mmCIF file of C-alpha atoms in Angstrom:
data_model
loop_
_atom_site.group_PDB
_atom_site.id
_atom_site.type_symbol
_atom_site.label_atom_id
_atom_site.label_comp_id
_atom_site.label_asym_id
_atom_site.label_seq_id
_atom_site.Cartn_x
_atom_site.Cartn_y
_atom_site.Cartn_z
ATOM 1 C CA MET A 1 89.694 141.881 109.477
ATOM 2 C CA GLY A 2 90.134 140.096 106.119
ATOM 3 C CA ASN A 3 88.993 141.367 102.751
ATOM 4 C CA SER A 4 86.073 138.943 102.687
ATOM 5 C CA ASP A 5 84.973 140.044 106.149
ATOM 6 C CA ALA A 6 85.072 143.672 105.064
ATOM 7 C CA LEU A 7 82.847 142.879 102.079
ATOM 8 C CA TRP A 8 80.310 141.168 104.318
ATOM 9 C CA LEU A 9 80.363 144.104 106.725
ATOM 10 C CA THR A 10 79.849 146.552 103.845
ATOM 11 C CA ALA A 11 76.964 144.466 102.522
ATOM 12 C CA GLU A 12 75.353 144.330 105.961
ATOM 13 C CA ARG A 13 75.623 148.105 106.412
ATOM 14 C CA GLU A 14 74.050 148.632 102.979
ATOM 15 C CA ALA A 15 71.226 146.236 103.814
ATOM 16 C CA ASP A 16 70.486 148.108 107.034
ATOM 17 C CA ASP A 17 70.546 151.575 105.406
ATOM 18 C CA ALA A 18 67.531 152.027 103.107
ATOM 19 C CA ASP A 19 69.168 155.040 101.384
ATOM 20 C CA ALA A 20 72.473 153.257 100.669
ATOM 21 C CA ARG A 21 71.191 149.940 99.369
ATOM 22 C CA ASN A 22 70.505 149.049 95.738
ATOM 23 C CA GLN A 23 66.717 149.333 95.524
ATOM 24 C CA GLY A 24 66.378 147.071 92.475
ATOM 25 C CA LEU A 25 68.419 144.314 94.075
ATOM 26 C CA TRP A 26 66.510 144.717 97.351
ATOM 27 C CA ALA A 27 63.182 144.336 95.508
ATOM 28 C CA LYS A 28 64.436 141.221 93.728
ATOM 29 C CA CYS A 29 65.607 139.683 97.008
ATOM 30 C CA PHE A 30 62.323 140.663 98.687
ATOM 31 C CA ALA A 31 60.375 138.822 95.978
ATOM 32 C CA GLN A 32 62.597 135.744 96.221
ATOM 33 C CA ALA A 33 62.225 135.708 100.009
ATOM 34 C CA ASP A 34 58.420 135.870 99.769
ATOM 35 C CA GLY A 35 58.362 139.049 101.853
ATOM 36 C CA ASP A 36 60.382 137.671 104.782
ATOM 37 C CA ALA A 37 62.619 140.546 105.991
ATOM 38 C CA ALA A 38 65.380 138.337 107.442
ATOM 39 C CA LYS A 39 65.599 136.214 104.272
ATOM 40 C CA THR A 40 65.543 139.370 102.145
ATOM 41 C CA LYS A 41 68.505 140.782 104.062
ATOM 42 C CA ALA A 42 70.430 137.501 103.792
ATOM 43 C CA LEU A 43 69.815 137.246 100.035
ATOM 44 C CA TYR A 44 70.742 140.899 99.542
ATOM 45 C CA MET A 45 73.996 140.548 101.475
ATOM 46 C CA THR A 46 74.951 137.369 99.623
ATOM 47 C CA GLU A 47 74.344 138.961 96.232
ATOM 48 C CA ARG A 48 76.162 142.194 97.180
ATOM 49 C CA VAL A 49 79.243 140.286 98.357
ATOM 50 C CA ARG A 50 79.183 138.385 95.064
ATOM 51 C CA GLN A 51 78.857 141.667 93.108
ATOM 52 C CA LEU A 52 81.698 143.252 95.071
ATOM 53 C CA GLY A 53 83.954 140.344 94.112
ATOM 54 C CA GLY A 54 83.978 138.392 97.327
ATOM 55 C CA SER A 55 83.768 134.665 97.755
ATOM 56 C CA ILE A 56 80.603 133.089 99.053
ATOM 57 C CA PRO A 57 81.130 130.015 101.229
ATOM 58 C CA ASN A 58 79.392 126.889 99.865
ATOM 59 C CA ALA A 59 78.409 128.744 96.690
ATOM 60 C CA LYS A 60 78.972 127.200 93.293
ATOM 61 C CA PRO A 61 80.771 129.452 90.825
ATOM 62 C CA LYS A 62 78.749 130.570 87.853
ATOM 63 C CA SER A 63 80.950 129.147 85.119
ATOM 64 C CA LYS A 64 79.548 129.341 81.637
ATOM 65 C CA GLY A 65 82.714 127.943 80.095
ATOM 66 C CA VAL A 66 82.012 124.420 81.310
ATOM 67 C CA ALA A 67 78.465 124.540 79.967
ATOM 68 C CA TRP A 68 79.677 125.714 76.558
ATOM 69 C CA LEU A 69 82.306 122.998 76.552
ATOM 70 C CA LYS A 70 79.633 120.368 77.246
ATOM 71 C CA TYR A 71 77.404 121.746 74.500
ATOM 72 C CA GLY A 72 80.313 121.897 72.074
ATOM 73 C CA LEU A 73 81.336 118.309 72.752
ATOM 74 C CA SER A 74 77.748 117.096 72.497
ATOM 75 C CA ILE A 75 77.229 118.818 69.158
ATOM 76 C CA SER A 76 80.565 117.491 67.877
ATOM 77 C CA LEU A 77 79.664 113.925 68.836
ATOM 78 C CA LEU A 78 76.252 114.242 67.206
ATOM 79 C CA LEU A 79 77.830 115.538 63.993
ATOM 80 C CA VAL A 80 80.358 112.695 63.912
ATOM 81 C CA ALA A 81 77.591 110.137 64.482
ATOM 82 C CA PHE A 82 75.483 111.758 61.770
ATOM 83 C CA PHE A 83 78.329 111.640 59.237
ATOM 84 C CA LEU A 84 79.137 108.023 60.113
ATOM 85 C CA ILE A 85 75.519 107.037 59.538
ATOM 86 C CA ILE A 86 75.423 108.896 56.226
ATOM 87 C CA ALA A 87 78.734 107.362 55.129
ATOM 88 C CA SER A 88 77.513 103.858 55.928
ATOM 89 C CA ARG A 89 74.515 104.364 53.640
ATOM 90 C CA PHE A 90 76.653 104.904 50.560
ATOM 91 C CA ASP A 91 77.388 101.968 48.284
ATOM 92 C CA ASP A 92 80.704 100.269 48.919
ATOM 93 C CA ASP A 93 82.264 100.976 45.482
ATOM 94 C CA GLY A 94 79.592 98.944 43.699
ATOM 95 C CA ARG A 95 80.569 95.674 45.371
ATOM 96 C CA SER A 96 77.051 94.805 46.432
ATOM 97 C CA ASP A 97 75.663 95.513 42.946
ATOM 98 C CA LYS A 98 78.326 93.372 41.279
ATOM 99 C CA ARG A 99 77.770 90.538 43.784
ATOM 100 C CA ALA A 100 74.045 90.657 43.085
ATOM 101 C CA ALA A 101 74.679 90.552 39.324
ATOM 102 C CA ILE A 102 76.930 87.497 39.707
ATOM 103 C CA ASP A 103 74.345 85.736 41.898
ATOM 104 C CA ILE A 104 71.605 86.393 39.347
ATOM 105 C CA CYS A 105 73.885 85.189 36.580
ATOM 106 C CA TRP A 106 74.514 81.833 38.289
ATOM 107 C CA LYS A 107 70.809 81.441 39.084
ATOM 108 C CA ASP A 108 70.035 81.941 35.408
ATOM 109 C CA HIS A 109 72.670 79.306 34.584
ATOM 110 C CA GLN A 110 70.788 76.776 36.739
ATOM 111 C CA ASN A 111 67.544 77.233 34.800
ATOM 112 C CA PRO A 112 66.617 73.702 33.563
ATOM 113 C CA THR A 113 64.724 74.968 30.503
ATOM 114 C CA LEU A 114 67.866 76.367 28.829
ATOM 115 C CA ASP A 115 69.697 74.398 26.149
ATOM 116 C CA GLU A 116 73.352 73.408 26.581
ATOM 117 C CA ALA A 117 74.821 76.127 24.328
ATOM 118 C CA THR A 118 72.965 78.864 26.221
ATOM 119 C CA ARG A 119 74.112 77.428 29.549
ATOM 120 C CA ARG A 120 77.745 77.454 28.396
ATOM 121 C CA PHE A 121 77.396 81.050 27.251
ATOM 122 C CA ILE A 122 75.852 82.085 30.603
ATOM 123 C CA ALA A 123 78.556 80.168 32.530
ATOM 124 C CA GLN A 124 81.260 81.936 30.512
ATOM 125 C CA THR A 125 79.635 85.311 31.255
ATOM 126 C CA CYS A 126 79.332 84.489 34.971
ATOM 127 C CA ASN A 127 82.991 83.445 35.097
ATOM 128 C CA GLU A 128 84.013 86.697 33.402
ATOM 129 C CA LEU A 129 81.963 88.711 35.910
ATOM 130 C CA THR A 130 83.550 86.779 38.785
ATOM 131 C CA GLU A 131 87.084 87.345 37.450
ATOM 132 C CA GLU A 132 86.343 91.037 36.948
ATOM 133 C CA TYR A 133 85.135 91.224 40.570
ATOM 134 C CA ARG A 134 88.278 89.447 41.841
ATOM 135 C CA SER A 135 90.617 91.714 39.912
ATOM 136 C CA LYS A 136 88.820 94.880 41.003
ATOM 137 C CA PHE A 137 88.079 94.077 44.663
ATOM 138 C CA GLY A 138 90.591 91.324 45.447
ATOM 139 C CA GLY A 139 88.426 88.488 46.713
ATOM 140 C CA ASN A 140 85.553 86.188 45.949
ATOM 141 C CA PRO A 141 82.109 87.705 45.562
#
């Protein structure tokens, strides 16, 4: 008789002997079996074999490591996504502000009510802003 068979035999003998069985476990199994004596005995034997270290055919192992691994990976992915979203909200070294300033400058230059000297001054300022942008960021605004 194999070790597993011996565990099942021990569990069956316990289930049949009211003095030898674990009363708390029996009560739990009785409640789960809705008072059915045969189901209670089967549940009791299954749990006792598990407690005694035997293998239960067709039973899934109770592995908490896999669950913790899933939770850990999920939390890690959420944190990475959160930080990527936060990082994307920050200004890109002031590029967008400088582009907006250059656009406003050229719009002011196109104002038809300005005299020629003022337009030349604004154009010179816009060109300086554009050159500053090119030297700092390496491209056209």
